[in-house]
Amino acid sequence: GQQVQQSPASLVLQEGENAELQCNFSSTATRLQWFYQHPGGRLVSLFYNPSGTKHTGRLTSTTVTNERRSSLHISSSQTTDSGTYFCAMNNNAGAKLTFGGGTRLTVRP
Amino acid sequence: NAGVIQTPRHKVTGKGQEATLWCEPISGHSAVFWYRQTIVQGLEFLTYFRNQAPIDDSGMPKERFSAQMPNQSHSTLKIQSTQPQDSAVYLCASRTGGEQYFGPGTRLTVL
């Protein structure tokens, strides 16, 4: 089945630093989403980005479809960015999302 | 738009009891998904409906889990004879177009 690998598994930053989160997947993605989850909170969709680059605020998602990878860049991190970031994708074999293991981000003041 | 609604938010059952979890998708969304989340296994797909019809239940444990979508406004996930290993957060999502939107989840604890 399809696999999704995220790196790093955890990351600690000082407030103001930038972060680059990586996602690699085993098959060509037809749908790709990045999610954020605060501890105990719901999964919040950050980007639906099966290809190309999208921006919102301090976040940028870039997906290179033919290289089976996506990245999430967080600029000028804030303590409120702390939480877990998940990448999830599906291919044309089905609609279900397969999730990576997540990157746990901690931003210290 | 209240988003995807799930009830109850927390449920505690004794081993062997039944648990029914409810999901109200976003109005107008034609696809509804169930996932579960645990520390050990992460996020796992369970089952999926499109236009109320079951499409893919490949992630459902076969013997004790069942899901239905009797109308476009709600879906249920039923777990019979709950076991401690069923303890997890059960997530419902709905989709229009490409993007899935998740509810807050139901935290099921089986004692």
CSV table of C-alpha atoms in Angstrom, one decimal:
chain,number,residue,atom,x,y,z
A,1,GLY,CA,0.0,0.0,0.0
A,2,GLN,CA,0.9,3.6,-0.2
A,3,GLN,CA,3.3,5.0,2.4
A,4,VAL,CA,4.0,8.5,3.7
A,5,GLN,CA,7.2,9.4,5.5
A,6,GLN,CA,7.6,12.6,7.3
A,7,SER,CA,10.8,14.2,8.7
A,8,PRO,CA,11.9,15.2,11.1
A,9,ALA,CA,9.8,13.4,13.6
A,10,SER,CA,10.3,16.2,16.1
A,11,LEU,CA,11.7,19.7,15.9
A,12,VAL,CA,12.5,22.3,18.5
A,13,LEU,CA,12.9,26.0,17.5
A,14,GLN,CA,13.4,29.3,19.2
A,15,GLU,CA,10.7,31.8,18.4
A,16,GLY,CA,11.5,33.6,15.2
A,17,GLU,CA,13.3,30.7,13.6
A,18,ASN,CA,12.2,29.1,10.3
A,19,ALA,CA,11.1,25.5,9.9
A,20,GLU,CA,11.1,23.1,7.0
A,21,LEU,CA,9.0,20.0,7.3
A,22,GLN,CA,9.3,17.2,4.7
A,23,CYS,CA,6.9,14.6,3.4
A,24,ASN,CA,7.8,11.8,1.0
A,25,PHE,CA,5.4,9.3,-0.5
A,26,SER,CA,5.6,6.0,-2.2
A,27,SER,CA,3.2,6.7,-5.1
A,28,THR,CA,2.1,9.6,-7.2
A,29,ALA,CA,-0.3,11.7,-5.2
A,30,THR,CA,-3.6,12.8,-6.7
A,31,ARG,CA,-4.6,14.6,-3.5
A,32,LEU,CA,-2.2,15.9,-0.9
A,33,GLN,CA,-3.0,17.8,2.3
A,34,TRP,CA,-1.1,19.3,5.2
A,35,PHE,CA,-2.8,19.4,8.6
A,36,TYR,CA,-2.1,20.9,11.9
A,37,GLN,CA,-3.2,19.4,15.2
A,38,HIS,CA,-2.8,21.0,18.6
A,39,PRO,CA,-2.6,18.5,21.4
A,40,GLY,CA,-6.1,17.3,22.1
A,41,GLY,CA,-7.4,19.3,19.2
A,42,ARG,CA,-8.9,18.6,15.8
A,43,LEU,CA,-7.0,18.2,12.5
A,44,VAL,CA,-7.1,21.5,10.8
A,45,SER,CA,-6.4,21.6,7.1
A,46,LEU,CA,-3.6,24.0,6.3
A,47,PHE,CA,-3.2,23.3,2.6
A,48,TYR,CA,-4.7,21.2,-0.1
A,49,ASN,CA,-1.8,21.1,-2.5
A,50,PRO,CA,-1.3,18.1,-4.9
A,51,SER,CA,1.1,20.1,-7.0
A,52,GLY,CA,3.0,23.4,-7.0
A,53,THR,CA,3.4,26.1,-4.4
A,54,LYS,CA,0.8,27.7,-2.1
A,55,HIS,CA,1.1,30.4,0.5
A,56,THR,CA,-0.9,31.5,3.4
A,57,GLY,CA,0.5,33.9,5.9
A,58,ARG,CA,3.8,32.6,7.2
A,59,LEU,CA,3.2,29.1,5.7
A,60,THR,CA,4.3,27.9,2.3
A,61,SER,CA,3.6,24.4,0.9
A,62,THR,CA,5.5,23.1,-2.1
A,63,THR,CA,4.7,19.8,-3.8
A,64,VAL,CA,6.8,18.3,-6.5
A,65,THR,CA,4.5,15.6,-7.8
A,66,ASN,CA,6.9,13.7,-10.1
A,67,GLU,CA,9.5,13.5,-7.2
A,68,ARG,CA,6.8,12.3,-4.8
A,69,ARG,CA,7.6,14.9,-2.1
A,70,SER,CA,6.1,17.9,-0.4
A,71,SER,CA,7.4,20.4,2.1
A,72,LEU,CA,5.9,22.8,4.5
A,73,HIS,CA,7.8,25.9,5.4
A,74,ILE,CA,7.0,28.0,8.4
A,75,SER,CA,8.7,31.3,8.6
A,76,SER,CA,9.3,33.4,11.7
A,77,SER,CA,7.9,30.7,14.0
A,78,GLN,CA,5.7,31.6,17.0
A,79,THR,CA,5.0,29.7,20.2
A,80,THR,CA,1.4,29.2,18.9
A,81,ASP,CA,2.8,27.2,16.0
A,82,SER,CA,3.6,24.4,18.4
A,83,GLY,CA,1.8,21.2,17.7
A,84,THR,CA,1.9,18.3,15.3
A,85,TYR,CA,1.9,18.7,11.5
A,86,PHE,CA,0.7,15.9,9.3
A,87,CYS,CA,1.0,15.2,5.7
A,88,ALA,CA,-1.6,13.0,4.0
A,89,MET,CA,-2.1,11.8,0.5
A,90,ASN,CA,-4.0,9.5,-1.7
A,91,ASN,CA,-3.4,8.2,-5.2
A,92,ASN,CA,-5.8,7.4,-8.0
A,93,ALA,CA,-6.4,3.9,-6.5
A,94,GLY,CA,-8.7,5.3,-3.8
A,95,ALA,CA,-10.1,8.3,-2.0
A,96,LYS,CA,-8.9,7.5,1.5
A,97,LEU,CA,-6.0,9.6,2.9
A,98,THR,CA,-2.8,7.9,4.1
A,99,PHE,CA,-1.1,9.9,6.8
A,100,GLY,CA,2.5,10.3,7.7
A,101,GLY,CA,3.6,9.9,11.3
A,102,GLY,CA,3.7,13.6,11.8
A,103,THR,CA,6.3,16.2,12.8
A,104,ARG,CA,6.0,17.4,16.4
A,105,LEU,CA,7.0,21.1,16.5
A,106,THR,CA,7.9,22.9,19.7
A,107,VAL,CA,8.6,26.6,19.5
A,108,ARG,CA,10.2,28.1,22.6
A,109,PRO,CA,9.8,31.7,23.6
B,1,ASN,CA,-20.9,26.6,8.8
B,2,ALA,CA,-20.3,24.6,12.0
B,3,GLY,CA,-17.9,22.2,10.3
B,4,VAL,CA,-18.1,18.5,10.8
B,5,ILE,CA,-19.9,17.7,14.1
B,6,GLN,CA,-19.2,14.6,16.1
B,7,THR,CA,-21.0,13.3,19.2
B,8,PRO,CA,-20.3,12.4,21.8
B,9,ARG,CA,-16.9,14.1,22.3
B,10,HIS,CA,-15.9,11.5,25.0
B,11,LYS,CA,-17.3,8.0,25.7
B,12,VAL,CA,-16.3,5.5,28.3
B,13,THR,CA,-17.5,2.0,28.0
B,14,GLY,CA,-16.9,-1.2,29.8
B,15,LYS,CA,-15.3,-4.2,28.0
B,16,GLY,CA,-17.9,-6.0,26.0
B,17,GLN,CA,-20.4,-3.1,25.7
B,18,GLU,CA,-21.5,-1.4,22.5
B,19,ALA,CA,-20.5,2.0,21.4
B,20,THR,CA,-22.2,4.1,18.8
B,21,LEU,CA,-20.4,7.2,17.4
B,22,TRP,CA,-22.2,9.9,15.4
B,23,CYS,CA,-21.0,12.2,12.7
B,24,GLU,CA,-22.8,15.1,10.9
B,25,PRO,CA,-20.8,16.1,7.8
B,26,ILE,CA,-20.7,19.5,6.4
B,27,SER,CA,-23.9,20.3,4.4
B,28,GLY,CA,-23.5,19.6,0.7
B,29,HIS,CA,-20.4,17.4,1.1
B,30,SER,CA,-20.9,14.1,-0.7
B,31,ALA,CA,-18.1,12.0,0.8
B,32,VAL,CA,-17.8,11.0,4.4
B,33,PHE,CA,-14.8,9.2,5.9
B,34,TRP,CA,-14.0,7.6,9.3
B,35,TYR,CA,-10.5,7.4,10.7
B,36,ARG,CA,-9.1,6.5,14.1
B,37,GLN,CA,-6.1,7.9,15.8
B,38,THR,CA,-3.9,6.3,18.4
B,39,ILE,CA,-0.4,7.1,19.7
B,40,VAL,CA,0.9,3.7,18.5
B,41,GLN,CA,-0.7,3.4,15.1
B,42,GLY,CA,-1.2,7.0,14.2
B,43,LEU,CA,-4.0,8.0,11.9
B,44,GLU,CA,-5.7,5.0,10.2
B,45,PHE,CA,-8.5,4.9,7.6
B,46,LEU,CA,-11.5,2.9,8.5
B,47,THR,CA,-14.3,3.4,5.9
B,48,TYR,CA,-15.7,5.8,3.3
B,49,PHE,CA,-19.2,6.7,1.9
B,50,ARG,CA,-20.0,8.6,-1.2
B,51,ASN,CA,-23.5,9.9,-1.7
B,52,GLN,CA,-24.5,7.7,1.3
B,53,ALA,CA,-23.3,4.5,-0.4
B,54,PRO,CA,-20.5,2.5,1.2
B,55,ILE,CA,-17.5,2.6,-1.1
B,56,ASP,CA,-14.4,1.4,0.8
B,57,ASP,CA,-14.4,-0.4,4.1
B,58,SER,CA,-10.9,-1.9,3.8
B,59,GLY,CA,-9.8,-0.4,7.1
B,60,MET,CA,-12.6,-1.7,9.2
B,61,PRO,CA,-12.0,-4.5,11.6
B,62,LYS,CA,-14.4,-7.0,10.2
B,63,GLU,CA,-16.1,-8.6,13.1
B,64,ARG,CA,-17.2,-5.9,15.5
B,65,PHE,CA,-17.2,-2.7,13.6
B,66,SER,CA,-19.9,-1.4,11.3
B,67,ALA,CA,-20.7,1.9,9.7
B,68,GLN,CA,-23.8,3.3,8.2
B,69,MET,CA,-25.0,6.5,6.5
B,70,PRO,CA,-28.8,6.4,6.5
B,71,ASN,CA,-29.1,9.9,5.1
B,72,GLN,CA,-26.9,12.7,3.8
B,73,SER,CA,-26.8,14.5,7.2
B,74,HIS,CA,-25.3,11.8,9.4
B,75,SER,CA,-23.2,8.7,9.6
B,76,THR,CA,-22.7,6.3,12.5
B,77,LEU,CA,-19.9,4.0,13.5
B,78,LYS,CA,-20.9,1.2,15.8
B,79,ILE,CA,-18.5,-1.0,17.7
B,80,GLN,CA,-19.9,-4.1,19.3
B,81,SER,CA,-18.4,-5.9,22.2
B,82,THR,CA,-15.8,-3.2,22.7
B,83,GLN,CA,-12.3,-4.2,23.7
B,84,PRO,CA,-9.5,-2.2,25.4
B,85,GLN,CA,-7.6,-2.1,22.1
B,86,ASP,CA,-10.5,-0.2,20.6
B,87,SER,CA,-9.6,2.8,22.7
B,88,ALA,CA,-8.8,5.6,20.3
B,89,VAL,CA,-9.9,8.9,19.0
B,90,TYR,CA,-12.4,8.3,16.2
B,91,LEU,CA,-12.4,11.0,13.5
B,92,CYS,CA,-15.0,11.7,10.9
B,93,ALA,CA,-14.2,13.8,7.8
B,94,SER,CA,-16.2,15.1,4.9
B,95,ARG,CA,-15.1,16.2,1.5
B,96,THR,CA,-16.2,18.2,-1.4
B,97,GLY,CA,-13.8,18.4,-4.3
B,98,GLY,CA,-10.3,17.4,-3.1
B,99,GLU,CA,-10.0,18.6,0.4
B,100,GLN,CA,-11.1,16.7,3.5
B,101,TYR,CA,-12.4,18.5,6.6
B,102,PHE,CA,-12.2,16.8,10.0
B,103,GLY,CA,-14.5,16.9,13.0
B,104,PRO,CA,-13.2,17.2,16.6
B,105,GLY,CA,-13.3,13.4,17.1
B,106,THR,CA,-14.8,11.1,19.7
B,107,ARG,CA,-12.4,9.9,22.3
B,108,LEU,CA,-13.4,6.3,23.1
B,109,THR,CA,-12.1,4.7,26.3
B,110,VAL,CA,-12.8,1.1,26.9
B,111,LEU,CA,-12.1,0.0,30.5
